[in-house]
Coordinates of C-alpha atoms in Angstrom, one line a residue:
Chain B
M1 CA 65.9 -51.0 33.4
Q2 CA 67.8 -51.8 36.6
K3 CA 70.1 -48.7 35.9
L4 CA 66.7 -46.9 35.2
F5 CA 65.2 -47.1 38.8
R6 CA 68.5 -47.6 40.0
W7 CA 68.9 -43.4 39.1
A8 CA 65.0 -42.9 39.8
S9 CA 65.7 -44.1 43.6
K10 CA 67.9 -41.0 44.0
W11 CA 65.4 -38.1 41.7
W12 CA 63.8 -37.4 44.9
P13 CA 65.4 -34.6 46.7
G14 CA 64.3 -32.5 42.9
L15 CA 61.0 -32.9 44.2
I16 CA 61.9 -30.0 46.5
P17 CA 61.9 -27.1 44.0
L18 CA 59.7 -29.0 41.9
A19 CA 57.1 -28.6 45.0
V20 CA 58.4 -25.1 45.5
M21 CA 57.5 -24.3 41.9
W22 CA 54.4 -26.1 41.6
G23 CA 53.4 -23.5 43.9
F24 CA 54.8 -20.3 42.4
A25 CA 52.7 -21.9 39.3
A26 CA 49.5 -22.1 40.8
W27 CA 49.9 -18.6 42.9
N28 CA 50.6 -17.1 39.5
N29 CA 48.5 -18.5 37.2
T30 CA 45.1 -19.3 38.6
L31 CA 43.1 -15.8 38.2
P32 CA 44.2 -15.5 34.6
V33 CA 43.1 -19.1 34.1
E34 CA 40.2 -18.3 35.3
A35 CA 39.9 -15.2 33.6
D36 CA 41.3 -17.0 30.4
L37 CA 38.6 -19.2 30.8
S38 CA 35.4 -16.9 31.7
A39 CA 36.4 -14.9 28.3
R40 CA 36.5 -18.2 26.0
S41 CA 33.2 -19.7 27.3
S42 CA 31.2 -15.9 26.7
A43 CA 32.5 -16.2 23.3
A44 CA 31.5 -19.5 22.8
L45 CA 28.2 -18.4 23.8
K46 CA 28.0 -15.4 21.7
G47 CA 25.7 -17.8 19.4
T48 CA 23.2 -18.9 21.1
V49 CA 20.0 -17.3 22.2
L50 CA 19.7 -17.2 26.4
D51 CA 18.7 -14.5 28.5
K52 CA 20.3 -13.8 32.3
T53 CA 23.7 -15.9 31.5
R54 CA 25.8 -15.5 34.5
I55 CA 29.2 -17.4 33.8
A56 CA 31.8 -18.2 37.0
V57 CA 34.9 -20.3 36.6
D58 CA 36.4 -21.6 39.7
G59 CA 40.0 -23.2 38.4
R60 CA 38.9 -24.8 35.1
D61 CA 35.5 -25.7 36.2
V62 CA 32.8 -23.5 34.7
S63 CA 29.3 -23.5 36.2
L64 CA 26.6 -22.0 33.7
V65 CA 23.5 -20.0 34.5
A66 CA 20.9 -19.4 32.1
D67 CA 17.6 -18.8 31.0
A68 CA 17.4 -20.7 27.5
F69 CA 14.0 -20.2 24.8
S70 CA 14.4 -23.7 23.8
E71 CA 15.5 -27.4 25.2
E72 CA 17.6 -27.3 21.7
G73 CA 19.2 -23.9 22.8
R74 CA 19.5 -24.8 26.5
R75 CA 21.6 -28.2 25.3
D76 CA 23.0 -26.7 22.8
A77 CA 24.4 -23.7 25.2
V78 CA 26.2 -26.2 27.8
T79 CA 27.8 -28.3 25.0
A80 CA 29.0 -25.0 23.3
V81 CA 30.7 -23.8 26.8
E82 CA 32.0 -27.9 27.6
T83 CA 33.5 -27.7 24.3
V84 CA 35.7 -24.1 25.5
P85 CA 39.7 -26.1 25.2
G86 CA 40.7 -25.9 28.7
V87 CA 37.5 -26.4 30.6
R88 CA 36.8 -29.0 32.7
L89 CA 33.6 -29.2 34.3
V90 CA 30.5 -27.1 33.1
D91 CA 27.9 -27.2 36.1
D92 CA 24.9 -26.7 34.1
R93 CA 22.1 -24.5 36.0
T94 CA 20.3 -23.6 32.9
R95 CA 16.6 -23.7 32.9
L96 CA 13.9 -22.9 30.3
V97 CA 11.9 -19.7 30.8
P98 CA 8.4 -20.4 31.8
E99 CA 6.0 -20.9 29.2
A100 CA 3.1 -18.3 29.6
Q101 CA -0.4 -19.8 29.1
P102 CA -2.2 -18.0 27.6
F103 CA 0.7 -15.7 25.6
V104 CA -0.5 -12.2 26.5
W105 CA 1.5 -9.2 24.8
N106 CA 0.2 -5.5 25.3
A107 CA 0.8 -2.3 24.0
E108 CA -1.1 0.7 25.8
R109 CA -0.8 4.1 24.7
D110 CA -1.8 7.2 26.1
V111 CA -0.9 11.0 25.9
V112 CA 2.8 11.1 26.7
R113 CA 4.0 7.6 26.4
V114 CA 3.9 4.1 24.5
T115 CA 4.2 1.2 27.3
L116 CA 4.9 -2.3 26.1
S117 CA 4.0 -5.0 28.3
G118 CA 3.2 -8.9 28.7
S119 CA 5.7 -11.3 27.2
A120 CA 8.2 -11.6 24.2
P121 CA 9.4 -15.1 22.5
L122 CA 12.8 -13.8 22.6
P123 CA 15.3 -11.0 23.4
S124 CA 15.8 -10.1 19.8
I125 CA 12.2 -9.9 18.7
K126 CA 11.2 -7.8 22.2
G127 CA 14.2 -5.3 21.1
R128 CA 12.7 -4.7 17.5
L129 CA 9.4 -4.4 19.1
T130 CA 10.7 -1.8 20.7
E131 CA 12.5 0.0 18.6
A132 CA 9.7 -0.2 16.4
A133 CA 7.6 1.5 18.2
R134 CA 9.9 4.2 19.1
K135 CA 9.9 4.4 15.3
E136 CA 6.3 4.7 15.1
V137 CA 5.4 7.4 18.1
G138 CA 8.4 9.5 16.9
G139 CA 8.7 11.6 19.7
A140 CA 7.0 10.5 22.6
E141 CA 8.2 7.8 25.5
V142 CA 8.3 4.4 25.1
A143 CA 8.6 2.1 28.1
D144 CA 9.2 -1.4 27.9
Q145 CA 7.9 -4.0 30.4
M146 CA 7.7 -6.8 28.4
G147 CA 9.2 -9.8 30.0
L148 CA 10.3 -12.9 28.1
A149 CA 8.1 -16.6 28.0
R150 CA 8.2 -19.2 25.8
G151 CA 4.4 -20.2 23.7
A152 CA 4.0 -17.4 21.2
P153 CA 1.8 -18.6 18.6
P154 CA 3.6 -18.7 15.5
R155 CA 4.3 -15.2 13.5
F156 CA 3.7 -13.8 16.3
E157 CA 6.1 -10.9 15.4
A158 CA 4.7 -10.1 12.3
A159 CA 1.5 -9.8 14.6
A160 CA 2.8 -7.5 16.4
M161 CA 4.5 -5.4 14.4
L162 CA 1.5 -5.2 12.3
L163 CA -0.3 -3.6 15.1
L164 CA 2.7 -1.2 16.6
D165 CA 1.8 0.4 12.9
Q166 CA -1.3 1.1 14.4
I167 CA -0.3 2.6 17.9
G168 CA 0.5 5.5 15.8
K169 CA -2.6 6.0 14.6
L170 CA -4.3 5.9 18.4
K171 CA -4.9 9.1 20.5
D172 CA -5.3 6.5 23.2
G173 CA -6.2 2.9 23.8
K174 CA -4.3 -0.5 24.5
I175 CA -3.9 -3.2 21.6
T176 CA -3.5 -6.9 23.3
I177 CA -2.6 -10.1 21.3
T178 CA -3.9 -13.1 23.6
D179 CA -2.3 -16.4 22.2
T180 CA -3.7 -15.5 18.8
K181 CA -6.9 -13.1 19.3
V182 CA -6.3 -9.4 18.7
S183 CA -8.2 -7.2 20.6
L184 CA -8.4 -2.9 20.8
S185 CA -9.4 0.0 22.2
G186 CA -9.5 3.2 22.6
M187 CA -9.7 6.8 20.8
A188 CA -8.4 7.3 16.8
R189 CA -5.8 10.2 16.9
E190 CA -7.7 12.0 13.3
L191 CA -10.7 11.4 11.7
G192 CA -10.2 8.4 9.2
G193 CA -8.2 6.4 11.8
R194 CA -10.5 4.0 13.0
E195 CA -10.7 2.9 9.1
A196 CA -7.3 2.9 8.2
I197 CA -7.0 0.4 11.1
A198 CA -9.8 -1.2 10.5
A199 CA -8.3 -2.0 6.8
A200 CA -4.8 -2.8 8.3
L201 CA -6.3 -5.8 10.1
K202 CA -7.0 -7.6 7.5
N203 CA -3.8 -8.0 7.2
L204 CA -2.8 -9.8 9.9
P205 CA -0.9 -13.0 9.9
E206 CA -2.3 -16.2 9.2
G207 CA -4.1 -18.0 12.4
F208 CA -4.6 -14.3 14.0
S209 CA -8.0 -13.0 14.4
V210 CA -9.4 -10.0 15.3
A211 CA -11.7 -10.6 18.7
A212 CA -12.2 -7.3 19.7
N213 CA -12.1 -3.7 17.6
D214 CA -13.3 -1.2 19.7
V215 CA -11.2 1.9 18.5
K216 CA -13.5 4.8 18.3
A217 CA -13.1 7.3 15.8
P218 CA -13.1 11.2 17.1
P219 CA -16.0 13.3 17.0
Y220 CA -16.6 14.4 13.2
I221 CA -16.9 18.3 13.3
F222 CA -18.4 21.2 11.2
Q223 CA -18.5 24.6 12.9
A224 CA -20.0 27.8 11.0
Y225 CA -20.0 31.0 12.8
K226 CA -21.8 34.0 11.3
D227 CA -20.2 37.0 12.4
P228 CA -22.1 40.3 11.6
V229 CA -19.2 42.8 12.5
A230 CA -16.6 41.5 10.0
A231 CA -19.7 40.4 7.7
T232 CA -18.0 36.8 7.1
V233 CA -19.5 33.2 7.8
T234 CA -16.4 31.1 8.6
L235 CA -16.7 27.1 7.9
T236 CA -14.8 25.1 9.4
G237 CA -14.0 21.2 10.2
Y238 CA -14.5 18.4 7.8
V239 CA -16.4 17.5 5.0
P240 CA -16.4 14.5 3.4
D241 CA -15.4 14.8 -0.2
N242 CA -14.7 17.5 -2.7
N243 CA -18.7 17.2 -4.5
V244 CA -20.3 17.7 -1.0
H245 CA -17.6 20.7 -0.1
A246 CA -18.4 22.4 -3.6
A247 CA -22.2 21.7 -3.0
I248 CA -22.0 22.9 1.1
A249 CA -19.8 26.3 -0.4
T250 CA -22.2 26.8 -3.3
S251 CA -25.3 26.6 -1.1
A252 CA -23.5 29.0 1.8
A253 CA -22.7 31.6 -1.1
R254 CA -27.1 31.7 -1.6
K255 CA -28.0 31.4 1.9
F256 CA -25.8 34.0 3.2
F257 CA -26.6 37.2 0.6
T258 CA -24.9 40.3 2.8
E259 CA -21.8 37.8 4.4
K260 CA -18.8 36.6 2.8
V261 CA -18.1 32.9 3.4
V262 CA -14.6 32.0 4.3
D263 CA -14.1 28.6 3.3
N264 CA -11.7 26.3 5.8
L265 CA -13.1 22.9 5.5
K266 CA -11.3 20.0 4.7
A267 CA -12.5 16.5 3.6
S268 CA -12.0 13.3 5.5
L269 CA -13.5 9.9 5.9
G270 CA -16.2 9.3 8.6
A271 CA -18.7 11.5 8.2
P272 CA -22.2 10.4 9.5
G273 CA -24.8 9.6 7.0
S274 CA -27.0 12.2 5.4
F275 CA -24.0 14.7 6.1
N276 CA -24.7 17.1 3.2
T277 CA -28.7 16.8 4.2
A278 CA -28.4 17.6 7.9
V279 CA -25.7 20.6 7.0
V280 CA -27.3 22.4 4.6
A281 CA -30.1 22.6 6.5
A282 CA -28.3 23.5 9.2
L283 CA -26.6 26.6 7.5
G284 CA -30.1 27.5 6.0
A285 CA -31.5 28.1 9.7
L286 CA -27.8 30.0 10.7
S287 CA -28.4 32.4 7.9
R288 CA -31.9 33.2 9.3
L289 CA -30.0 34.2 12.5
S290 CA -28.4 37.6 12.8
T291 CA -25.4 36.4 14.8
G292 CA -24.8 32.9 15.3
T293 CA -22.7 29.2 15.9
L294 CA -23.3 26.3 14.3
V295 CA -21.9 23.4 15.3
V296 CA -22.4 19.8 13.9
S297 CA -20.6 16.7 15.9
D298 CA -21.0 13.6 14.6
R299 CA -25.4 13.4 14.6
E300 CA -26.1 16.1 16.5
V301 CA -26.8 19.7 15.4
K302 CA -26.4 22.8 17.7
L303 CA -27.4 25.9 16.6
S304 CA -27.2 29.1 19.0
G305 CA -27.4 32.7 18.0
D306 CA -30.2 35.9 17.6
A307 CA -32.7 35.8 15.3
L308 CA -34.3 38.7 13.8
Y309 CA -37.8 38.8 15.7
E310 CA -40.1 36.4 17.4
G311 CA -41.3 34.2 14.3
A312 CA -38.4 33.6 13.0
A313 CA -37.2 32.0 16.3
N314 CA -40.3 29.8 16.7
D315 CA -39.8 28.9 13.3
I316 CA -36.2 27.7 13.4
R317 CA -36.7 26.3 16.9
A318 CA -39.4 24.7 15.6
G319 CA -39.6 23.9 11.7
L320 CA -35.7 23.1 11.3
G321 CA -36.1 19.8 13.4
K322 CA -38.7 18.5 10.2
D323 CA -35.6 19.1 7.6
F324 CA -33.0 17.0 9.7
P325 CA -32.6 12.8 8.9
K326 CA -33.8 10.6 11.3
N327 CA -31.6 9.7 14.1
W328 CA -29.8 12.9 14.0
Q329 CA -30.2 15.4 16.9
Y330 CA -30.9 19.0 16.7
K331 CA -30.7 21.0 19.7
P332 CA -31.4 24.9 19.1
E333 CA -30.8 27.6 21.3
I334 CA -32.2 30.9 19.7
T335 CA -33.2 34.4 21.5
V336 CA -34.4 37.1 19.3
K337 CA -32.6 40.2 18.8
P338 CA -33.8 43.0 20.3
A339 CA -36.0 45.1 18.0
P340 CA -34.6 48.1 16.6
G341 CA -36.1 51.4 17.2
P342 CA -39.0 52.4 14.5
V343 CA -38.6 54.8 11.8
D344 CA -40.4 56.8 9.3
G345 CA -41.7 55.4 5.7
T346 CA -38.5 57.4 4.1
V347 CA -35.9 55.3 5.9
C348 CA -38.2 52.1 5.8
Q349 CA -37.9 52.4 1.9
Q350 CA -34.1 52.9 1.7
L351 CA -33.7 49.6 4.0
F352 CA -36.1 47.8 1.7
T353 CA -33.9 49.4 -1.6
D354 CA -30.8 48.4 0.1
L355 CA -31.7 44.9 1.3
L356 CA -32.6 44.3 -2.6
A357 CA -29.9 45.3 -3.7
K358 CA -27.5 43.2 -1.4
G359 CA -29.4 40.3 -2.1
K360 CA -32.7 38.6 -4.4
I361 CA -35.8 36.5 -3.4
R362 CA -35.8 33.7 -5.6
F363 CA -37.8 31.6 -6.9
T364 CA -38.5 28.1 -8.7
P365 CA -37.9 28.4 -12.3
K366 CA -41.1 29.5 -14.2
R367 CA -43.5 29.2 -10.7
A368 CA -44.2 31.3 -8.2
D369 CA -42.7 28.9 -5.3
I370 CA -40.1 31.0 -3.1
D371 CA -36.7 29.0 -3.0
P372 CA -35.8 28.5 0.5
D373 CA -32.7 29.9 0.5
S374 CA -34.2 33.0 0.4
A375 CA -34.7 32.7 3.8
A376 CA -32.3 34.9 5.3
I377 CA -33.7 37.9 3.2
L378 CA -37.4 37.6 3.9
D379 CA -36.5 37.3 7.6
H380 CA -34.5 40.9 6.9
L381 CA -37.7 42.7 5.4
I382 CA -39.4 41.3 8.0
E383 CA -37.6 42.9 10.3
T384 CA -37.5 46.2 8.1
A385 CA -42.0 45.9 8.1
L386 CA -41.4 45.5 11.8
R387 CA -39.9 48.7 11.9
C388 CA -42.5 51.2 10.2
P389 CA -46.1 49.6 11.1
T390 CA -47.9 52.5 9.8
V391 CA -46.8 52.6 6.2
N392 CA -48.4 50.8 3.0
I393 CA -45.8 48.8 1.0
E394 CA -46.4 48.1 -2.7
V395 CA -44.4 44.7 -3.1
A396 CA -43.8 44.8 -6.9
G397 CA -42.8 41.5 -9.5
H398 CA -40.8 41.6 -12.4
T399 CA -39.9 39.3 -15.0
D400 CA -36.9 38.8 -17.7
A401 CA -38.4 39.4 -21.5
D402 CA -38.3 35.9 -22.4
G403 CA -41.9 34.1 -22.7
E404 CA -45.5 35.3 -23.5
D405 CA -46.5 38.9 -21.8
G406 CA -49.5 37.5 -20.6
F407 CA -47.9 34.7 -18.4
N408 CA -45.1 37.0 -17.4
R409 CA -47.4 39.3 -16.0
A410 CA -49.5 36.7 -14.1
L411 CA -46.5 35.2 -13.1
S412 CA -44.9 38.2 -11.4
E413 CA -47.8 39.1 -9.7
K414 CA -48.2 35.2 -8.5
R415 CA -44.6 35.9 -7.2
A416 CA -45.5 39.1 -5.5
Q417 CA -48.3 37.4 -3.8
A418 CA -46.3 34.3 -2.7
V419 CA -43.9 37.1 -1.1
I420 CA -47.2 38.5 0.8
D421 CA -48.4 35.0 1.9
Y422 CA -45.0 35.0 3.6
L423 CA -45.0 38.2 5.2
V424 CA -48.4 37.7 6.6
K425 CA -47.7 34.3 7.9
A426 CA -44.9 35.2 9.8
G427 CA -47.2 38.3 11.8
L428 CA -48.0 40.8 9.5
P429 CA -51.2 42.5 8.7
A430 CA -52.5 41.4 4.8
S431 CA -53.8 44.9 4.7
R432 CA -50.3 46.9 5.1
F433 CA -49.5 44.9 1.6
T434 CA -50.6 44.8 -2.2
A435 CA -49.4 42.9 -4.3
V436 CA -48.2 44.3 -8.6
G437 CA -47.3 41.9 -11.6
H438 CA -45.1 44.3 -14.1
G439 CA -44.4 41.5 -16.2
S440 CA -41.3 42.6 -18.2
T441 CA -42.5 45.8 -18.7
Q442 CA -40.0 47.7 -16.7
P443 CA -36.5 46.0 -17.1
V444 CA -33.3 47.2 -15.4
A445 CA -31.1 45.7 -17.9
G446 CA -30.9 44.7 -21.2
N447 CA -32.6 41.3 -22.2
D448 CA -30.1 40.1 -24.3
T449 CA -28.0 38.8 -21.9
D450 CA -28.4 35.7 -19.1
D451 CA -26.9 38.5 -16.7
G452 CA -29.1 41.4 -18.0
K453 CA -32.2 38.6 -17.7
A454 CA -31.3 37.9 -13.9
Q455 CA -31.4 41.3 -12.8
N456 CA -35.0 41.7 -14.5
R457 CA -36.1 39.0 -12.0
R458 CA -36.9 40.7 -9.3
I459 CA -39.4 41.6 -6.5
E460 CA -39.6 45.5 -5.1
F461 CA -40.5 46.8 -1.7
L462 CA -42.3 50.1 -2.9
V463 CA -43.6 52.2 0.0
R464 CA -46.8 53.8 -0.4
Chain Y
M1 CA 46.3 -31.0 28.0
P2 CA 46.6 -28.8 25.0
Y3 CA 45.4 -25.9 26.7
L4 CA 47.5 -26.5 30.1
V5 CA 50.3 -27.6 28.4
S6 CA 50.3 -23.9 26.0
F7 CA 49.3 -21.9 29.4
H8 CA 51.9 -22.9 31.6
L9 CA 54.5 -23.5 28.7
G10 CA 57.2 -21.5 31.0
W11 CA 57.0 -23.6 34.0
L12 CA 56.6 -27.2 32.0
I13 CA 60.1 -25.8 30.7
G14 CA 61.3 -25.2 34.1
S15 CA 60.6 -28.2 35.3
V16 CA 61.8 -30.5 32.3
L17 CA 65.3 -28.8 33.2
L18 CA 64.9 -29.1 36.6
G19 CA 64.5 -32.9 35.9
F20 CA 67.7 -32.7 33.4
C21 CA 70.0 -31.3 36.1
M22 CA 68.2 -33.9 38.9
G23 CA 69.2 -36.8 36.2
W24 CA 72.6 -35.9 35.7
I25 CA 73.6 -35.6 39.4
S26 CA 71.3 -38.8 39.9
V27 CA 73.9 -41.1 38.0
V28 CA 77.3 -40.0 39.5
Q29 CA 75.8 -39.3 42.9
R30 CA 76.9 -42.1 45.7
G31 CA 74.3 -43.2 48.2
N32 CA 71.7 -46.1 48.1
G33 CA 68.8 -43.3 47.3
T34 CA 64.7 -44.7 48.4
S35 CA 64.4 -47.8 49.5
K36 CA 62.1 -50.0 47.6
V37 CA 59.1 -49.9 49.9
T38 CA 59.3 -46.2 49.8
A39 CA 59.6 -46.0 45.9
R40 CA 56.4 -48.3 45.9
W41 CA 54.4 -46.2 48.3
L42 CA 55.4 -42.8 46.0
A43 CA 54.3 -44.8 42.8
A44 CA 51.4 -45.8 44.7
L45 CA 50.7 -42.1 45.8
A46 CA 51.8 -40.9 42.4
A47 CA 48.9 -43.4 40.4
A48 CA 46.0 -42.3 42.9
L49 CA 46.7 -38.8 42.2
V50 CA 46.8 -39.3 38.7
A51 CA 43.5 -41.4 39.1
A52 CA 41.8 -39.1 40.9
S53 CA 42.8 -36.4 38.5
F54 CA 41.1 -38.1 35.5
A55 CA 38.1 -38.7 37.7
H56 CA 37.5 -35.2 38.1
V57 CA 36.9 -35.6 41.5
V58 CA 38.8 -32.4 43.1
P59 CA 36.6 -30.2 42.6
G60 CA 37.2 -26.2 41.4
R61 CA 40.7 -24.6 42.0
F62 CA 41.9 -27.8 44.0
G63 CA 41.5 -29.6 40.9
Y64 CA 43.3 -27.3 38.9
W65 CA 46.0 -27.2 40.9
L66 CA 46.6 -31.2 41.0
D67 CA 46.3 -31.1 37.5
L68 CA 48.9 -28.7 37.0
G69 CA 51.2 -30.7 40.1
L70 CA 51.2 -33.6 38.1
I71 CA 51.9 -32.1 34.5
M72 CA 54.6 -30.4 36.3
F73 CA 55.8 -33.5 37.5
A74 CA 55.4 -35.8 34.9
C75 CA 57.6 -33.2 33.2
Y76 CA 59.9 -33.6 35.6
L77 CA 60.6 -37.2 35.4
V78 CA 60.5 -36.7 31.8
G79 CA 63.5 -33.9 32.0
C80 CA 65.3 -36.5 34.8
T81 CA 65.0 -39.7 32.3
I82 CA 66.8 -37.8 29.7
G83 CA 69.1 -36.1 32.0
A84 CA 70.6 -39.3 33.6
W85 CA 70.0 -41.0 30.3
L86 CA 72.3 -38.7 28.8
R87 CA 75.0 -38.5 31.8
D88 CA 74.8 -42.5 31.6
R89 CA 76.5 -42.3 27.9
V90 CA 78.8 -39.5 28.8
V91 CA 80.1 -41.5 31.8
A92 CA 80.1 -44.7 29.6
R93 CA 82.2 -43.3 27.1
S94 CA 84.4 -41.6 28.9
M95 CA 85.5 -44.8 30.9
R96 CA 86.2 -46.4 27.6
A97 CA 88.4 -43.7 26.2
G98 CA 90.0 -44.0 30.0

């Protein structure tokens, strides 16, 4: 021991080169040590959930700045850095992200973009929501303006994801989660979209409820355009289902006796009540116009066009309102087509024959009540009768051979008389018309087929 | 500590070698060396620096440099001890032989 102290008293000169070495070691190693510890600390924080993380290393001391999402997460992060080998001290400058009260999240859609705003509980959820929005809206831009905050209700992510699924069904609008209350507003992209959204909202996670669902459906539109030049009636827009579609198509084919029906209708949910009744009535009115447009938008019916004569115009303007279901609005804009020039009896006869070859006056079976679907052909017959005011006209009724002769004769005469009554009501003088009932005595086709019988049941106009 | 050792291994080996040389020389060197009082003061200074290092009172880079200096100094002392002891054995053997 004595020796050791004696030797040691002579060791001091070595301290000078040692101090020089120390200086070089410090000069060379300070920055590499700091870089190494910084990298190790960042690696240690990989598994933790933090926002705005900043690591600064001074010597072997680490200063950690970060926003944590829970007290536990904050402690875990500090511990993780403290246990990095080589770290001497940790300057803990972490804090908890602020708590949002109430916790609000919004998704807003306009024409070109979806804006996500409000608060998200975690960066990963924020990322997933943005990603989901991007997937849902396809080409539109997604703007992420969400901040991070604590205080989200349980199952927030599931609720937000479900609502983001709905954003694609909106043309524009806003979806908001306020704590556990969900509110929606805006306009659905397509018919049925509103109903689909309402149905999806039933699957909201437990605890969430719908405070307001003000999503509006786009108007339910049905349009018909009668083009006398192309001799077509084009039907476009929506019908509730295939049955109504078939009913409307059949009805249109009966009403428009000279035009071809072009059917471009699509089936869709969201039709207003009594849609079928209203549309059939409106098509009846359109069939009486020489040219016209019918637009049914929700519960509003707009009909514009030219009637064949003044009486028909008045009838369409006034009478049709009665045919519509209650709480429907009817807005007719009917003008009268300029009257064509007068013609003589021969031309008149030709016109009558042409008209009755194209269409038929229909009656209720076995009765003399005129079917309302015949309004269009009757209007055309009246228009023609008005062109030859001086001639007298015999209205002849014919039946098929079914039933007794006496009944058929009486029925055919009654039907002829019903037609005359209709003409008189439209303003023609009764003195110009005589009703004749031929029963089944003048068939134009065989009575052994249904088709033949249908041809034999007819009304003829004969100029006398 | 293991981190400091592994990161600066080359420098520490250098310190040990320097100490070894110094120890080797010190056995046969003539002269009085440091006085007892100076040695005590130096020991007290070293103890104070070690205490400061363990208490983490020196911040940032200065703290790191202090730790590095102390660990190099410790290596130097170990080198000195080994060097002096070995030289002593060598000297003793040659004296017996002589």
